Amino acid sequence: MSIQITSLSKRYKSVLGSDVVGLSPVSLSLREGGLVSIVGRSGCGKSTLLRLIAGLEQPSSGSVAVNGKNVMRPPASVRYVFQNYGESLLPWRTVGNNVRFGLRHSHRPISLPGIENAREAIIDKLLDEVGLGGTAARYPAELSGGMQQRVAIARALAANPEVLLLDEPFSAVDALSRATLQDLLLGLWKDHALTVVFVTHDIDEALYLSDRVIVLAPCGQGIQMDVDVPLPRPRNQITTRQDPTFLELRRDILSYVLAN
């Protein structure tokens, strides 16, 4: 599912009534099945752009179209994974019931022909896919941060979306869990044929995951760089990060960001 962003901008009102730029006009074409990361300094408009794509906010000008249809409200085909998994999960529901919530709002029903009690089987299958088999009866508070974020991803996948938007989803977990979650995301992206837009502060993470990296300029001033990432797949946490192309792209992006 492709995404077309045309002259998209967002302004907010400050407490004193003056205009604050959240995002200067941005135009982008994101191809179906791609994995694109958006990076930049704090306050550059990364999350604002993601929320506009998701239909969670309305632009001040410009438009977002998903598969040719302008986004006026959150599209059924799009799911959003938030940075703060602790607030996005329903703490009074079990892990299984959190995932069930996604099934109830599915874009395209998931079917498992010939299986009785298919809904429960789908929940178990999704939890297995994110490495949480056997946790359906537990509650979010009983899980680590990385495990809670896996539940949030499973719930998003339960809606069988075509587009997955992730806002710094791994920023609050430790380095080893983060690497595991990165590889998990790559597997899910491939297996579910998703179009993924991923927001991060981490240039290394963006390069490791993506086909393309968009660098936003400071203070919401639009696109600073648009970089293709011609690294071979499947990616590997050791060899990919040692690839000369990876190191060159990392140097170029980091130098540009630090200089601006």
mmCIF file of C-alpha atoms in Angstrom:
data_model
loop_
_atom_site.group_PDB
_atom_site.id
_atom_site.type_symbol
_atom_site.label_atom_id
_atom_site.label_comp_id
_atom_site.label_asym_id
_atom_site.label_seq_id
_atom_site.Cartn_x
_atom_site.Cartn_y
_atom_site.Cartn_z
ATOM 1 C CA MET A 1 0.000 0.000 0.000
ATOM 2 C CA SER A 2 1.635 3.246 -1.179
ATOM 3 C CA ILE A 3 1.627 6.575 0.672
ATOM 4 C CA GLN A 4 1.698 9.949 -1.096
ATOM 5 C CA ILE A 5 2.514 13.035 0.986
ATOM 6 C CA THR A 6 2.025 16.383 -0.747
ATOM 7 C CA SER A 7 3.111 19.770 0.679
ATOM 8 C CA LEU A 8 2.169 18.568 4.166
ATOM 9 C CA SER A 9 2.588 21.048 7.012
ATOM 10 C CA LYS A 10 1.440 21.523 10.592
ATOM 11 C CA ARG A 11 1.287 24.604 12.790
ATOM 12 C CA TYR A 12 0.206 24.833 16.410
ATOM 13 C CA LYS A 13 -0.855 27.715 18.624
ATOM 14 C CA SER A 14 1.373 28.501 21.591
ATOM 15 C CA VAL A 15 -0.116 29.398 24.988
ATOM 16 C CA LEU A 16 0.461 33.045 24.011
ATOM 17 C CA GLY A 17 -1.462 32.601 20.767
ATOM 18 C CA SER A 18 1.477 32.748 18.360
ATOM 19 C CA ASP A 19 2.042 30.207 15.581
ATOM 20 C CA VAL A 20 4.540 27.412 16.243
ATOM 21 C CA VAL A 21 5.859 25.400 13.299
ATOM 22 C CA GLY A 22 5.432 21.676 13.895
ATOM 23 C CA LEU A 23 6.319 20.686 10.353
ATOM 24 C CA SER A 24 7.187 22.763 7.290
ATOM 25 C CA PRO A 25 5.843 21.554 3.923
ATOM 26 C CA VAL A 26 6.988 18.003 3.186
ATOM 27 C CA SER A 27 6.400 16.010 -0.002
ATOM 28 C CA LEU A 28 7.203 12.287 -0.162
ATOM 29 C CA SER A 29 6.237 9.182 -2.084
ATOM 30 C CA LEU A 30 6.530 5.945 -0.108
ATOM 31 C CA ARG A 31 6.273 2.789 -2.175
ATOM 32 C CA GLU A 32 4.186 -0.209 -1.292
ATOM 33 C CA GLY A 33 6.103 -2.802 0.721
ATOM 34 C CA GLY A 34 8.961 -0.459 1.615
ATOM 35 C CA LEU A 35 10.547 0.087 5.010
ATOM 36 C CA VAL A 36 11.388 3.759 5.497
ATOM 37 C CA SER A 37 12.884 5.359 8.607
ATOM 38 C CA ILE A 38 12.542 9.000 9.623
ATOM 39 C CA VAL A 39 15.350 10.459 11.749
ATOM 40 C CA GLY A 40 16.357 13.881 13.030
ATOM 41 C CA ARG A 41 16.906 15.971 16.128
ATOM 42 C CA SER A 42 14.262 16.291 18.845
ATOM 43 C CA GLY A 43 11.576 18.752 17.779
ATOM 44 C CA CYS A 44 12.183 18.303 14.045
ATOM 45 C CA GLY A 45 8.656 16.990 13.387
ATOM 46 C CA LYS A 46 9.237 13.225 13.156
ATOM 47 C CA SER A 47 6.314 12.236 15.356
ATOM 48 C CA THR A 48 4.161 15.011 13.917
ATOM 49 C CA LEU A 49 4.692 13.611 10.421
ATOM 50 C CA LEU A 50 3.840 10.103 11.603
ATOM 51 C CA ARG A 51 0.651 11.271 13.336
ATOM 52 C CA LEU A 52 -0.420 13.121 10.198
ATOM 53 C CA ILE A 53 0.110 9.978 8.105
ATOM 54 C CA ALA A 54 -1.942 8.037 10.668
ATOM 55 C CA GLY A 55 -4.802 10.538 10.571
ATOM 56 C CA LEU A 56 -4.410 11.192 14.313
ATOM 57 C CA GLU A 57 -3.950 14.896 13.553
ATOM 58 C CA GLN A 58 -5.134 17.042 10.669
ATOM 59 C CA PRO A 59 -2.604 19.077 8.642
ATOM 60 C CA SER A 60 -2.574 22.849 8.435
ATOM 61 C CA SER A 61 -2.010 22.463 4.702
ATOM 62 C CA GLY A 62 -1.257 19.745 2.186
ATOM 63 C CA SER A 63 -2.464 16.163 2.140
ATOM 64 C CA VAL A 64 -1.702 12.507 2.835
ATOM 65 C CA ALA A 65 -3.095 9.814 0.540
ATOM 66 C CA VAL A 66 -2.941 6.095 1.313
ATOM 67 C CA ASN A 67 -3.495 4.036 -1.828
ATOM 68 C CA GLY A 68 -4.884 7.109 -3.557
ATOM 69 C CA LYS A 69 -7.408 7.988 -0.828
ATOM 70 C CA ASN A 70 -6.915 11.189 1.160
ATOM 71 C CA VAL A 71 -6.511 10.588 4.895
ATOM 72 C CA MET A 72 -9.214 12.482 6.792
ATOM 73 C CA ARG A 73 -9.370 10.112 9.781
ATOM 74 C CA PRO A 74 -7.340 7.068 10.886
ATOM 75 C CA PRO A 75 -7.515 4.590 7.977
ATOM 76 C CA ALA A 76 -8.549 1.025 8.790
ATOM 77 C CA SER A 77 -5.555 -0.219 6.790
ATOM 78 C CA VAL A 78 -3.039 1.624 9.007
ATOM 79 C CA ARG A 79 -1.908 0.742 12.527
ATOM 80 C CA TYR A 80 0.283 2.787 14.869
ATOM 81 C CA VAL A 81 2.703 1.448 17.507
ATOM 82 C CA PHE A 82 3.459 4.090 20.124
ATOM 83 C CA GLN A 83 6.715 4.787 21.915
ATOM 84 C CA ASN A 84 5.132 4.434 25.358
ATOM 85 C CA TYR A 85 3.959 0.826 25.382
ATOM 86 C CA GLY A 86 3.077 1.138 29.080
ATOM 87 C CA GLU A 87 0.317 3.602 28.238
ATOM 88 C CA SER A 88 -0.820 2.050 24.963
ATOM 89 C CA LEU A 89 -1.612 -1.398 26.424
ATOM 90 C CA LEU A 90 -4.753 -1.949 28.501
ATOM 91 C CA PRO A 91 -3.359 -2.924 31.927
ATOM 92 C CA TRP A 92 -6.601 -4.523 33.156
ATOM 93 C CA ARG A 93 -6.673 -6.909 30.185
ATOM 94 C CA THR A 94 -4.534 -10.003 29.797
ATOM 95 C CA VAL A 95 -1.968 -10.204 27.009
ATOM 96 C CA GLY A 96 -4.377 -12.343 25.001
ATOM 97 C CA ASN A 97 -7.225 -9.884 25.469
ATOM 98 C CA ASN A 98 -5.010 -6.966 24.443
ATOM 99 C CA VAL A 99 -4.342 -8.775 21.165
ATOM 100 C CA ARG A 100 -8.045 -9.667 20.899
ATOM 101 C CA PHE A 101 -8.800 -5.927 20.970
ATOM 102 C CA GLY A 102 -6.857 -5.598 17.714
ATOM 103 C CA LEU A 103 -8.813 -8.473 16.163
ATOM 104 C CA ARG A 104 -12.099 -6.709 16.911
ATOM 105 C CA HIS A 105 -10.943 -3.738 14.853
ATOM 106 C CA SER A 106 -9.347 -5.671 12.013
ATOM 107 C CA HIS A 107 -8.977 -4.147 8.559
ATOM 108 C CA ARG A 108 -9.031 -7.524 6.812
ATOM 109 C CA PRO A 109 -10.171 -10.539 8.848
ATOM 110 C CA ILE A 110 -7.462 -13.147 9.407
ATOM 111 C CA SER A 111 -8.695 -16.639 8.616
ATOM 112 C CA LEU A 112 -7.379 -20.056 9.580
ATOM 113 C CA PRO A 113 -9.615 -22.415 7.547
ATOM 114 C CA GLY A 114 -10.641 -25.663 9.175
ATOM 115 C CA ILE A 115 -9.577 -24.651 12.676
ATOM 116 C CA GLU A 116 -12.178 -24.543 15.443
ATOM 117 C CA ASN A 117 -12.059 -21.522 17.725
ATOM 118 C CA ALA A 118 -10.034 -19.698 15.081
ATOM 119 C CA ARG A 119 -9.942 -16.432 17.034
ATOM 120 C CA GLU A 120 -7.999 -18.030 19.883
ATOM 121 C CA ALA A 121 -5.731 -19.779 17.389
ATOM 122 C CA ILE A 122 -4.987 -16.442 15.694
ATOM 123 C CA ILE A 123 -4.111 -14.841 19.039
ATOM 124 C CA ASP A 124 -1.786 -17.729 19.869
ATOM 125 C CA LYS A 125 -0.225 -17.550 16.383
ATOM 126 C CA LEU A 126 0.463 -13.815 16.659
ATOM 127 C CA LEU A 127 1.963 -14.186 20.131
ATOM 128 C CA ASP A 128 4.164 -16.997 18.832
ATOM 129 C CA GLU A 129 5.293 -14.747 15.957
ATOM 130 C CA VAL A 130 6.487 -12.064 18.369
ATOM 131 C CA GLY A 131 8.171 -14.600 20.662
ATOM 132 C CA LEU A 132 5.532 -14.541 23.405
ATOM 133 C CA GLY A 133 4.017 -17.989 23.110
ATOM 134 C CA GLY A 134 2.381 -19.112 26.348
ATOM 135 C CA THR A 135 1.863 -15.591 27.762
ATOM 136 C CA ALA A 136 -1.790 -15.040 26.779
ATOM 137 C CA ALA A 137 -3.049 -15.335 30.376
ATOM 138 C CA ARG A 138 -0.487 -12.926 31.847
ATOM 139 C CA TYR A 139 -0.979 -9.192 32.397
ATOM 140 C CA PRO A 140 1.192 -6.403 30.932
ATOM 141 C CA ALA A 141 2.581 -5.476 34.361
ATOM 142 C CA GLU A 142 4.036 -8.984 34.641
ATOM 143 C CA LEU A 143 6.145 -8.492 31.495
ATOM 144 C CA SER A 144 9.399 -6.656 30.800
ATOM 145 C CA GLY A 145 9.393 -3.502 28.699
ATOM 146 C CA GLY A 146 10.569 -5.341 25.607
ATOM 147 C CA MET A 147 7.876 -7.985 26.067
ATOM 148 C CA GLN A 148 5.183 -5.324 26.482
ATOM 149 C CA GLN A 149 6.249 -3.718 23.216
ATOM 150 C CA ARG A 150 5.966 -7.120 21.525
ATOM 151 C CA VAL A 151 2.377 -7.302 22.772
ATOM 152 C CA ALA A 152 1.717 -3.864 21.266
ATOM 153 C CA ILE A 153 3.127 -5.049 17.926
ATOM 154 C CA ALA A 154 1.054 -8.262 18.050
ATOM 155 C CA ARG A 155 -2.076 -6.207 18.748
ATOM 156 C CA ALA A 156 -1.325 -3.992 15.754
ATOM 157 C CA LEU A 157 -0.804 -7.048 13.537
ATOM 158 C CA ALA A 158 -4.098 -8.540 14.764
ATOM 159 C CA ALA A 159 -5.872 -5.852 12.737
ATOM 160 C CA ASN A 160 -4.155 -7.287 9.637
ATOM 161 C CA PRO A 161 -2.987 -3.842 8.466
ATOM 162 C CA GLU A 162 -1.261 -2.974 5.226
ATOM 163 C CA VAL A 163 0.705 -0.078 6.746
ATOM 164 C CA LEU A 164 2.501 -0.169 10.110
ATOM 165 C CA LEU A 165 3.676 3.112 11.665
ATOM 166 C CA LEU A 166 6.109 2.896 14.594
ATOM 167 C CA ASP A 167 7.104 5.901 16.722
ATOM 168 C CA GLU A 168 10.454 5.154 18.415
ATOM 169 C CA PRO A 169 9.097 1.779 19.561
ATOM 170 C CA PHE A 170 12.408 0.403 20.861
ATOM 171 C CA SER A 171 13.856 3.509 22.515
ATOM 172 C CA ALA A 172 12.975 2.467 26.077
ATOM 173 C CA VAL A 173 14.460 -1.047 26.011
ATOM 174 C CA ASP A 174 18.022 -2.207 26.650
ATOM 175 C CA ALA A 175 20.517 -2.653 23.803
ATOM 176 C CA LEU A 176 20.238 -6.448 23.552
ATOM 177 C CA SER A 177 16.435 -6.380 23.587
ATOM 178 C CA ARG A 178 16.536 -3.609 21.017
ATOM 179 C CA ALA A 179 18.618 -5.683 18.594
ATOM 180 C CA THR A 180 16.254 -8.630 19.043
ATOM 181 C CA LEU A 181 13.213 -6.427 18.407
ATOM 182 C CA GLN A 182 14.819 -4.947 15.293
ATOM 183 C CA ASP A 183 15.274 -8.415 13.819
ATOM 184 C CA LEU A 184 11.756 -9.358 14.893
ATOM 185 C CA LEU A 185 10.372 -6.337 13.040
ATOM 186 C CA LEU A 186 12.284 -7.248 9.876
ATOM 187 C CA GLY A 187 10.825 -10.749 9.972
ATOM 188 C CA LEU A 188 7.276 -9.478 10.511
ATOM 189 C CA TRP A 189 7.673 -6.888 7.746
ATOM 190 C CA LYS A 190 8.593 -9.628 5.309
ATOM 191 C CA ASP A 191 6.079 -12.237 6.484
ATOM 192 C CA HIS A 192 3.108 -9.836 6.561
ATOM 193 C CA ALA A 193 4.047 -7.890 3.388
ATOM 194 C CA LEU A 194 3.773 -4.586 5.255
ATOM 195 C CA THR A 195 4.593 -1.026 4.289
ATOM 196 C CA VAL A 196 6.493 0.294 7.326
ATOM 197 C CA VAL A 197 7.321 3.852 8.408
ATOM 198 C CA PHE A 198 9.647 3.872 11.421
ATOM 199 C CA VAL A 199 10.594 6.923 13.506
ATOM 200 C CA THR A 200 13.858 6.850 15.470
ATOM 201 C CA HIS A 201 16.624 9.089 16.839
ATOM 202 C CA ASP A 202 19.147 6.344 16.132
ATOM 203 C CA ILE A 203 20.898 6.610 12.743
ATOM 204 C CA ASP A 204 22.400 3.115 13.085
ATOM 205 C CA GLU A 205 18.963 1.634 13.750
ATOM 206 C CA ALA A 206 17.492 3.476 10.770
ATOM 207 C CA LEU A 207 20.194 2.221 8.407
ATOM 208 C CA TYR A 208 20.020 -1.340 9.737
ATOM 209 C CA LEU A 209 16.275 -1.619 9.202
ATOM 210 C CA SER A 210 15.521 0.459 6.164
ATOM 211 C CA ASP A 211 15.495 0.672 2.398
ATOM 212 C CA ARG A 212 15.451 4.453 2.706
ATOM 213 C CA VAL A 213 16.191 7.029 5.411
ATOM 214 C CA ILE A 214 14.527 10.452 5.548
ATOM 215 C CA VAL A 215 16.389 13.043 7.644
ATOM 216 C CA LEU A 216 14.263 15.961 8.858
ATOM 217 C CA ALA A 217 15.803 19.389 9.430
ATOM 218 C CA PRO A 218 15.719 20.986 12.902
ATOM 219 C CA CYS A 219 12.668 22.869 14.179
ATOM 220 C CA GLY A 220 10.234 21.299 11.754
ATOM 221 C CA GLN A 221 11.883 22.801 8.660
ATOM 222 C CA GLY A 222 11.192 19.888 6.327
ATOM 223 C CA ILE A 223 13.393 17.279 4.681
ATOM 224 C CA GLN A 224 17.156 17.643 5.055
ATOM 225 C CA MET A 225 18.277 14.414 3.352
ATOM 226 C CA ASP A 226 16.626 11.534 1.496
ATOM 227 C CA VAL A 227 18.992 8.551 1.399
ATOM 228 C CA ASP A 228 18.587 5.174 -0.300
ATOM 229 C CA VAL A 229 20.100 2.268 1.662
ATOM 230 C CA PRO A 230 21.452 -0.311 -0.835
ATOM 231 C CA LEU A 231 22.487 -2.856 1.791
ATOM 232 C CA PRO A 232 21.784 -6.520 1.003
ATOM 233 C CA ARG A 233 19.073 -8.453 2.796
ATOM 234 C CA PRO A 234 18.669 -10.346 5.004
ATOM 235 C CA ARG A 235 20.385 -7.990 7.421
ATOM 236 C CA ASN A 236 22.712 -9.221 10.166
ATOM 237 C CA GLN A 237 23.473 -7.351 13.372
ATOM 238 C CA ILE A 238 27.231 -7.935 12.999
ATOM 239 C CA THR A 239 28.046 -8.059 9.296
ATOM 240 C CA THR A 240 25.565 -5.393 8.165
ATOM 241 C CA ARG A 241 26.882 -2.874 10.684
ATOM 242 C CA GLN A 242 30.451 -3.567 9.496
ATOM 243 C CA ASP A 243 29.582 -3.202 5.817
ATOM 244 C CA PRO A 244 31.567 -0.325 4.212
ATOM 245 C CA THR A 245 28.357 1.064 2.693
ATOM 246 C CA PHE A 246 26.700 1.112 6.124
ATOM 247 C CA LEU A 247 29.673 2.944 7.635
ATOM 248 C CA GLU A 248 29.817 5.450 4.783
ATOM 249 C CA LEU A 249 26.096 6.243 4.976
ATOM 250 C CA ARG A 250 26.307 6.539 8.756
ATOM 251 C CA ARG A 251 29.196 9.008 8.466
ATOM 252 C CA ASP A 252 27.426 11.080 5.802
ATOM 253 C CA ILE A 253 24.133 11.329 7.698
ATOM 254 C CA LEU A 254 25.750 11.983 11.082
ATOM 255 C CA SER A 255 28.043 14.670 9.625
ATOM 256 C CA TYR A 256 25.110 16.397 7.961
ATOM 257 C CA VAL A 257 22.934 16.298 11.081
ATOM 258 C CA LEU A 258 25.712 17.589 13.357
ATOM 259 C CA ALA A 259 26.517 20.415 10.939
ATOM 260 C CA ASN A 260 22.929 21.618 10.882
#
